PDB file of C-alpha atoms in Angstrom:
ATOM      1  CA  ASP A  17     106.667  49.559 -26.633  1.00 62.00           C
ATOM      2  CA  ALA A  18     109.723  50.760 -28.484  1.00 80.00           C
ATOM      3  CA  GLY A  19     111.327  53.936 -27.296  1.00 94.00           C
ATOM      4  CA  VAL A  20     113.008  56.513 -29.484  1.00 97.00           C
ATOM      5  CA  THR A  21     115.284  54.863 -32.014  1.00 97.00           C
ATOM      6  CA  GLN A  22     118.197  56.432 -33.859  1.00 98.00           C
ATOM      7  CA  SER A  23     120.457  55.282 -36.647  1.00 97.00           C
ATOM      8  CA  PRO A  24     123.269  54.799 -37.152  1.00 97.00           C
ATOM      9  CA  THR A  25     124.703  54.322 -33.658  1.00 97.00           C
ATOM     10  CA  HIS A  26     128.202  55.342 -34.702  1.00 96.00           C
ATOM     11  CA  LEU A  27     129.589  57.144 -37.724  1.00 96.00           C
ATOM     12  CA  ILE A  28     133.021  58.238 -38.878  1.00 98.00           C
ATOM     13  CA  LYS A  29     133.316  60.938 -41.544  1.00 98.00           C
ATOM     14  CA  THR A  30     136.034  63.226 -42.866  1.00 98.00           C
ATOM     15  CA  ARG A  31     136.013  67.000 -43.025  1.00 98.00           C
ATOM     16  CA  GLY A  32     133.872  68.409 -45.816  1.00 98.00           C
ATOM     17  CA  GLN A  33     131.616  65.386 -46.084  1.00 98.00           C
ATOM     18  CA  HIS A  34     127.871  65.306 -45.542  1.00 98.00           C
ATOM     19  CA  VAL A  35     125.991  63.214 -42.975  1.00 98.00           C
ATOM     20  CA  THR A  36     122.358  62.213 -42.451  1.00 98.00           C
ATOM     21  CA  LEU A  37     121.142  61.012 -39.075  1.00 98.00           C
ATOM     22  CA  ARG A  38     117.755  59.391 -38.560  1.00 98.00           C
ATOM     23  CA  CYS A  39     115.277  59.253 -35.704  1.00 98.00           C
ATOM     24  CA  SER A  40     111.983  57.478 -35.081  1.00 98.00           C
ATOM     25  CA  PRO A  41     109.916  58.856 -32.200  1.00 97.00           C
ATOM     26  CA  ILE A  42     107.898  56.920 -29.671  1.00 96.00           C
ATOM     27  CA  SER A  43     104.681  55.651 -31.234  1.00 95.00           C
ATOM     28  CA  GLY A  44     102.026  58.357 -30.969  1.00 93.00           C
ATOM     29  CA  HIS A  45     104.528  61.189 -30.448  1.00 95.00           C
ATOM     30  CA  LYS A  46     104.371  63.952 -33.028  1.00 95.00           C
ATOM     31  CA  SER A  47     107.267  66.150 -31.936  1.00 94.00           C
ATOM     32  CA  VAL A  48     110.948  65.462 -32.541  1.00 96.00           C
ATOM     33  CA  SER A  49     113.821  67.578 -31.287  1.00 95.00           C
ATOM     34  CA  TRP A  50     117.511  67.304 -32.078  1.00 97.00           C
ATOM     35  CA  TYR A  51     120.375  68.073 -29.687  1.00 97.00           C
ATOM     36  CA  GLN A  52     124.158  68.064 -29.995  1.00 98.00           C
ATOM     37  CA  GLN A  53     126.261  67.002 -27.016  1.00 97.00           C
ATOM     38  CA  VAL A  54     130.008  67.529 -27.132  1.00 96.00           C
ATOM     39  CA  LEU A  55     132.216  65.870 -24.555  1.00 92.00           C
ATOM     40  CA  GLY A  56     131.958  67.434 -21.118  1.00 89.00           C
ATOM     41  CA  GLN A  57     128.965  69.599 -21.945  1.00 93.00           C
ATOM     42  CA  GLY A  58     125.201  69.304 -21.677  1.00 94.00           C
ATOM     43  CA  PRO A  59     123.145  68.769 -24.823  1.00 96.00           C
ATOM     44  CA  GLN A  60     122.574  71.861 -26.993  1.00 95.00           C
ATOM     45  CA  PHE A  61     119.256  72.367 -28.801  1.00 94.00           C
ATOM     46  CA  ILE A  62     119.457  72.272 -32.602  1.00 96.00           C
ATOM     47  CA  PHE A  63     115.891  71.919 -33.960  1.00 93.00           C
ATOM     48  CA  GLN A  64     112.353  71.019 -33.017  1.00 94.00           C
ATOM     49  CA  TYR A  65     109.733  69.726 -35.453  1.00 94.00           C
ATOM     50  CA  TYR A  66     106.072  69.204 -34.751  1.00 93.00           C
ATOM     51  CA  GLU A  67     103.580  67.956 -37.297  1.00 92.00           C
ATOM     52  CA  LYS A  68     106.274  68.324 -39.994  1.00 92.00           C
ATOM     53  CA  GLU A  69     106.792  72.015 -39.285  1.00 93.00           C
ATOM     54  CA  GLU A  70     109.869  73.586 -37.721  1.00 92.00           C
ATOM     55  CA  ARG A  71     108.936  74.943 -34.301  1.00 91.00           C
ATOM     56  CA  GLY A  72     112.323  75.996 -33.032  1.00 90.00           C
ATOM     57  CA  ARG A  73     115.913  76.440 -34.110  1.00 92.00           C
ATOM     58  CA  GLY A  74     118.984  76.735 -31.931  1.00 92.00           C
ATOM     59  CA  ASN A  75     122.149  78.700 -32.550  1.00 92.00           C
ATOM     60  CA  PHE A  76     123.664  76.458 -35.213  1.00 96.00           C
ATOM     61  CA  PRO A  77     124.938  77.376 -38.695  1.00 97.00           C
ATOM     62  CA  ASP A  78     122.965  76.806 -41.881  1.00 96.00           C
ATOM     63  CA  ARG A  79     125.048  73.696 -42.517  1.00 98.00           C
ATOM     64  CA  PHE A  80     122.604  72.025 -40.151  1.00 98.00           C
ATOM     65  CA  SER A  81     119.136  71.220 -41.492  1.00 97.00           C
ATOM     66  CA  ALA A  82     116.358  68.833 -40.613  1.00 97.00           C
ATOM     67  CA  ARG A  83     112.971  67.645 -41.699  1.00 97.00           C
ATOM     68  CA  GLN A  84     110.114  65.558 -40.392  1.00 97.00           C
ATOM     69  CA  PHE A  85     108.189  63.026 -42.424  1.00 97.00           C
ATOM     70  CA  PRO A  86     104.456  62.185 -42.427  1.00 96.00           C
ATOM     71  CA  ASN A  87     105.127  59.223 -40.115  1.00 95.00           C
ATOM     72  CA  TYR A  88     106.796  61.706 -37.677  1.00 96.00           C
ATOM     73  CA  SER A  89     110.269  60.270 -38.132  1.00 97.00           C
ATOM     74  CA  SER A  90     112.979  62.828 -38.711  1.00 98.00           C
ATOM     75  CA  GLU A  91     116.341  63.367 -40.369  1.00 98.00           C
ATOM     76  CA  LEU A  92     119.144  65.699 -39.339  1.00 98.00           C
ATOM     77  CA  ASN A  93     121.522  66.685 -42.114  1.00 98.00           C
ATOM     78  CA  VAL A  94     124.906  68.292 -41.642  1.00 98.00           C
ATOM     79  CA  ASN A  95     126.854  69.561 -44.651  1.00 97.00           C
ATOM     80  CA  ALA A  96     130.526  70.456 -44.994  1.00 98.00           C
ATOM     81  CA  LEU A  97     131.491  68.678 -41.782  1.00 98.00           C
ATOM     82  CA  LEU A  98     134.026  70.287 -39.477  1.00 98.00           C
ATOM     83  CA  LEU A  99     136.144  68.643 -36.802  1.00 97.00           C
ATOM     84  CA  GLY A 100     134.058  70.499 -34.225  1.00 97.00           C
ATOM     85  CA  ASP A 101     130.924  68.681 -35.366  1.00 98.00           C
ATOM     86  CA  SER A 102     132.205  65.566 -33.626  1.00 98.00           C
ATOM     87  CA  ALA A 103     129.633  64.909 -30.929  1.00 97.00           C
ATOM     88  CA  LEU A 104     126.785  62.752 -29.725  1.00 98.00           C
ATOM     89  CA  TYR A 105     123.616  63.700 -31.612  1.00 98.00           C
ATOM     90  CA  LEU A 106     120.493  63.055 -29.607  1.00 98.00           C
ATOM     91  CA  CYS A 107     116.924  62.881 -30.770  1.00 97.00           C
ATOM     92  CA  ALA A 108     114.067  63.440 -28.330  1.00 96.00           C
ATOM     93  CA  SER A 109     110.376  62.862 -28.862  1.00 95.00           C
ATOM     94  CA  SER A 110     107.372  64.278 -27.077  1.00 93.00           C
ATOM     95  CA  SER A 111     103.648  63.966 -27.547  1.00 90.00           C
ATOM     96  CA  GLY A 112     102.958  67.617 -28.225  1.00 86.00           C
ATOM     97  CA  PRO A 113     104.546  70.857 -29.337  1.00 84.00           C
ATOM     98  CA  SER A 114     105.399  72.506 -26.037  1.00 79.00           C
ATOM     99  CA  GLY A 115     105.911  71.724 -22.388  1.00 72.00           C
ATOM    100  CA  GLU A 116     105.577  67.949 -22.627  1.00 81.00           C
ATOM    101  CA  THR A 117     108.254  65.630 -21.274  1.00 87.00           C
ATOM    102  CA  GLN A 118     110.905  64.776 -23.835  1.00 91.00           C
ATOM    103  CA  TYR A 119     112.294  61.256 -24.104  1.00 94.00           C
ATOM    104  CA  PHE A 120     115.703  60.732 -25.605  1.00 96.00           C
ATOM    105  CA  GLY A 121     116.990  58.126 -27.994  1.00 97.00           C
ATOM    106  CA  PRO A 122     120.397  56.445 -27.549  1.00 97.00           C
ATOM    107  CA  GLY A 123     122.055  58.932 -29.881  1.00 97.00           C
ATOM    108  CA  THR A 124     124.381  58.783 -32.850  1.00 98.00           C
ATOM    109  CA  ARG A 125     128.042  59.232 -32.058  1.00 97.00           C
ATOM    110  CA  LEU A 126     129.690  61.146 -34.912  1.00 98.00           C
ATOM    111  CA  LEU A 127     133.439  61.421 -35.302  1.00 98.00           C
ATOM    112  CA  VAL A 128     134.809  63.801 -37.919  1.00 98.00           C
ATOM    113  CA  LEU A 129     138.435  63.234 -38.884  1.00 97.00           C
TER     114      LEU A 129
ATOM    115  CA  ARG B 121     126.310  84.237 -18.332  1.00 76.00           C
ATOM    116  CA  LYS B 122     125.196  80.705 -19.136  1.00 83.00           C
ATOM    117  CA  GLU B 123     121.438  80.119 -19.285  1.00 90.00           C
ATOM    118  CA  VAL B 124     121.694  77.198 -16.839  1.00 94.00           C
ATOM    119  CA  GLU B 125     124.625  76.924 -14.446  1.00 95.00           C
ATOM    120  CA  GLN B 126     125.704  73.939 -12.393  1.00 94.00           C
ATOM    121  CA  ASP B 127     128.763  72.998 -10.413  1.00 88.00           C
ATOM    122  CA  PRO B 128     130.424  70.352 -12.637  1.00 85.00           C
ATOM    123  CA  GLY B 129     131.847  68.420  -9.687  1.00 86.00           C
ATOM    124  CA  PRO B 130     132.829  65.655  -9.421  1.00 93.00           C
ATOM    125  CA  PHE B 131     131.163  64.984  -6.108  1.00 95.00           C
ATOM    126  CA  ASN B 132     132.775  61.913  -4.533  1.00 96.00           C
ATOM    127  CA  VAL B 133     130.653  60.643  -1.652  1.00 97.00           C
ATOM    128  CA  PRO B 134     130.541  57.448   0.421  1.00 97.00           C
ATOM    129  CA  GLU B 135     127.634  55.073   0.077  1.00 97.00           C
ATOM    130  CA  GLY B 136     124.796  56.148   2.356  1.00 97.00           C
ATOM    131  CA  ALA B 137     125.674  59.846   2.250  1.00 97.00           C
ATOM    132  CA  THR B 138     123.267  62.664   1.477  1.00 97.00           C
ATOM    133  CA  VAL B 139     124.305  64.877  -1.420  1.00 97.00           C
ATOM    134  CA  ALA B 140     122.775  68.082  -2.769  1.00 96.00           C
ATOM    135  CA  PHE B 141     123.099  69.596  -6.218  1.00 95.00           C
ATOM    136  CA  ASN B 142     122.243  73.178  -7.055  1.00 94.00           C
ATOM    137  CA  CYS B 143     121.465  74.927 -10.284  1.00 95.00           C
ATOM    138  CA  THR B 144     120.587  78.474 -11.318  1.00 96.00           C
ATOM    139  CA  TYR B 145     118.874  79.656 -14.498  1.00 95.00           C
ATOM    140  CA  SER B 146     118.880  83.070 -16.111  1.00 92.00           C
ATOM    141  CA  ASN B 147     115.565  83.252 -18.007  1.00 88.00           C
ATOM    142  CA  SER B 148     112.827  84.278 -15.594  1.00 87.00           C
ATOM    143  CA  ALA B 149     110.210  83.342 -18.213  1.00 85.00           C
ATOM    144  CA  SER B 150     111.195  79.671 -18.090  1.00 86.00           C
ATOM    145  CA  GLN B 151     108.155  77.449 -17.770  1.00 82.00           C
ATOM    146  CA  SER B 152     109.163  74.027 -16.584  1.00 88.00           C
ATOM    147  CA  PHE B 153     112.116  72.414 -14.903  1.00 93.00           C
ATOM    148  CA  PHE B 154     113.632  68.951 -14.736  1.00 94.00           C
ATOM    149  CA  TRP B 155     116.500  66.866 -13.501  1.00 96.00           C
ATOM    150  CA  TYR B 156     117.823  64.331 -15.987  1.00 96.00           C
ATOM    151  CA  ARG B 157     120.333  61.615 -15.229  1.00 97.00           C
ATOM    152  CA  GLN B 158     122.974  60.608 -17.775  1.00 97.00           C
ATOM    153  CA  ASP B 159     125.160  57.541 -17.433  1.00 96.00           C
ATOM    154  CA  CYS B 160     128.512  57.404 -19.182  1.00 93.00           C
ATOM    155  CA  ARG B 161     128.091  57.261 -22.984  1.00 89.00           C
ATOM    156  CA  LYS B 162     124.309  56.916 -22.674  1.00 94.00           C
ATOM    157  CA  GLU B 163     121.372  59.200 -23.391  1.00 95.00           C
ATOM    158  CA  PRO B 164     119.856  61.503 -20.733  1.00 96.00           C
ATOM    159  CA  LYS B 165     116.913  59.986 -18.884  1.00 95.00           C
ATOM    160  CA  LEU B 166     114.283  61.946 -16.994  1.00 94.00           C
ATOM    161  CA  LEU B 167     114.815  61.657 -13.248  1.00 96.00           C
ATOM    162  CA  MET B 168     112.064  63.988 -12.107  1.00 94.00           C
ATOM    163  CA  SER B 169     110.186  67.158 -12.834  1.00 92.00           C
ATOM    164  CA  VAL B 170     110.638  70.073 -10.439  1.00 93.00           C
ATOM    165  CA  TYR B 171     107.806  72.126  -8.971  1.00 84.00           C
ATOM    166  CA  SER B 172     107.672  75.163  -6.699  1.00 84.00           C
ATOM    167  CA  SER B 173     105.871  73.090  -4.105  1.00 85.00           C
ATOM    168  CA  GLY B 174     108.737  70.623  -4.113  1.00 86.00           C
ATOM    169  CA  ASN B 175     108.449  67.006  -5.044  1.00 91.00           C
ATOM    170  CA  GLU B 176     109.843  63.777  -3.713  1.00 94.00           C
ATOM    171  CA  ASP B 177     110.385  60.407  -5.338  1.00 94.00           C
ATOM    172  CA  GLY B 178     111.837  57.887  -2.934  1.00 96.00           C
ATOM    173  CA  ARG B 179     115.323  59.024  -1.986  1.00 97.00           C
ATOM    174  CA  PHE B 180     115.209  61.991  -4.360  1.00 97.00           C
ATOM    175  CA  THR B 181     113.784  65.426  -3.542  1.00 97.00           C
ATOM    176  CA  ALA B 182     113.663  68.335  -5.980  1.00 96.00           C
ATOM    177  CA  GLN B 183     112.860  71.951  -5.231  1.00 95.00           C
ATOM    178  CA  LEU B 184     112.309  75.085  -7.302  1.00 95.00           C
ATOM    179  CA  ASN B 185     112.642  78.662  -6.099  1.00 93.00           C
ATOM    180  CA  ARG B 186     111.289  80.909  -8.864  1.00 92.00           C
ATOM    181  CA  ALA B 187     112.153  84.141  -7.047  1.00 93.00           C
ATOM    182  CA  SER B 188     115.816  83.166  -6.827  1.00 93.00           C
ATOM    183  CA  GLN B 189     115.778  81.234 -10.133  1.00 94.00           C
ATOM    184  CA  TYR B 190     117.293  78.316  -8.289  1.00 94.00           C
ATOM    185  CA  ILE B 191     116.715  74.554  -8.576  1.00 96.00           C
ATOM    186  CA  SER B 192     117.981  71.863  -6.241  1.00 96.00           C
ATOM    187  CA  LEU B 193     118.186  68.085  -6.085  1.00 97.00           C
ATOM    188  CA  LEU B 194     118.759  66.166  -2.858  1.00 97.00           C
ATOM    189  CA  ILE B 195     119.751  62.499  -2.881  1.00 98.00           C
ATOM    190  CA  ARG B 196     119.507  60.680   0.425  1.00 98.00           C
ATOM    191  CA  ASP B 197     121.157  57.364   1.315  1.00 98.00           C
ATOM    192  CA  SER B 198     123.308  57.355  -1.829  1.00 98.00           C
ATOM    193  CA  LYS B 199     123.767  54.046  -3.633  1.00 98.00           C
ATOM    194  CA  LEU B 200     126.611  52.965  -5.876  1.00 97.00           C
ATOM    195  CA  SER B 201     124.072  52.891  -8.693  1.00 97.00           C
ATOM    196  CA  ASP B 202     123.435  56.629  -8.254  1.00 98.00           C
ATOM    197  CA  SER B 203     126.851  57.328  -9.815  1.00 97.00           C
ATOM    198  CA  ALA B 204     126.103  59.331 -12.942  1.00 97.00           C
ATOM    199  CA  THR B 205     125.973  62.874 -14.282  1.00 97.00           C
ATOM    200  CA  TYR B 206     122.936  64.882 -13.178  1.00 97.00           C
ATOM    201  CA  LEU B 207     121.703  67.470 -15.650  1.00 97.00           C
ATOM    202  CA  CYS B 208     119.649  70.479 -14.611  1.00 96.00           C
ATOM    203  CA  VAL B 209     117.207  71.269 -17.409  1.00 94.00           C
ATOM    204  CA  VAL B 210     114.960  74.241 -18.094  1.00 93.00           C
ATOM    205  CA  ASN B 211     112.190  74.396 -20.694  1.00 88.00           C
ATOM    206  CA  GLY B 212     111.619  77.878 -22.063  1.00 75.00           C
ATOM    207  CA  VAL B 213     108.647  76.988 -24.229  1.00 61.00           C
ATOM    208  CA  THR B 214     109.220  80.096 -26.319  1.00 57.00           C
ATOM    209  CA  GLY B 215     107.673  80.809 -29.686  1.00 57.00           C
ATOM    210  CA  GLY B 216     105.380  77.814 -29.434  1.00 57.00           C
ATOM    211  CA  GLY B 217     108.289  75.401 -29.331  1.00 67.00           C
ATOM    212  CA  ASN B 218     109.704  73.020 -26.792  1.00 73.00           C
ATOM    213  CA  LYS B 219     113.357  73.870 -26.239  1.00 85.00           C
ATOM    214  CA  LEU B 220     115.225  72.241 -23.395  1.00 90.00           C
ATOM    215  CA  THR B 221     118.243  74.134 -22.092  1.00 92.00           C
ATOM    216  CA  PHE B 222     120.728  71.948 -20.223  1.00 94.00           C
ATOM    217  CA  GLY B 223     123.363  72.751 -17.677  1.00 95.00           C
ATOM    218  CA  THR B 224     126.774  71.175 -18.141  1.00 94.00           C
ATOM    219  CA  GLY B 225     125.890  68.496 -15.607  1.00 95.00           C
ATOM    220  CA  THR B 226     127.196  67.582 -12.162  1.00 95.00           C
ATOM    221  CA  GLN B 227     129.124  64.345 -11.905  1.00 95.00           C
ATOM    222  CA  LEU B 228     128.413  62.157  -8.884  1.00 97.00           C
ATOM    223  CA  LYS B 229     130.614  59.253  -7.822  1.00 96.00           C
ATOM    224  CA  VAL B 230     129.340  57.119  -4.955  1.00 97.00           C
ATOM    225  CA  GLU B 231     132.083  55.030  -3.396  1.00 96.00           C
ATOM    226  CA  LEU B 232     132.189  52.098  -0.979  1.00 92.00           C
TER     227      LEU B 232
END
């Protein structure tokens, strides 16, 4: 069975641009969470979606937004990119809305120049 | 104060050594606890869940002390392949969501 998949694997953007990252959860999982991991730090929670509804939001600016589609895949959008947005963006899926084990995808490595 | 605190290391140990990692968390309402392993430039992978009764998986033993808000991971008979960053993770499960809070990670290097 396929695990969590993310695309693209790598991305280079310039300041001020917009980026869309994509995630497909494990088959049968209905919850997707997004995390940002900057170098030398642990992942930081950005969003959680379950059954297409936002269930949680971390301490990130409004430039960050996300949505979940009927097939449970998800997109993370970041507007007006800053140099500090350079990071590994991780998607995690779980079967339910709370307390279940989360499984991570390989991530999208974003570099903002 | 950080929500989850770990010693960043690195811990450099010889093969066969026993090594212990510690972690403290600040939110007493936290519901579940985990250790994840992250290899260089890879995604975190679940190593084991942590319970108050303690749990063991081969060479790995995890322990939770809710009163002290303290989590530990013990690795016995270290292997070269254990070299990685170990992330202490707490799940607050607040507001009906499923938010994992990570420590900064402890880097382990097992050497010949």
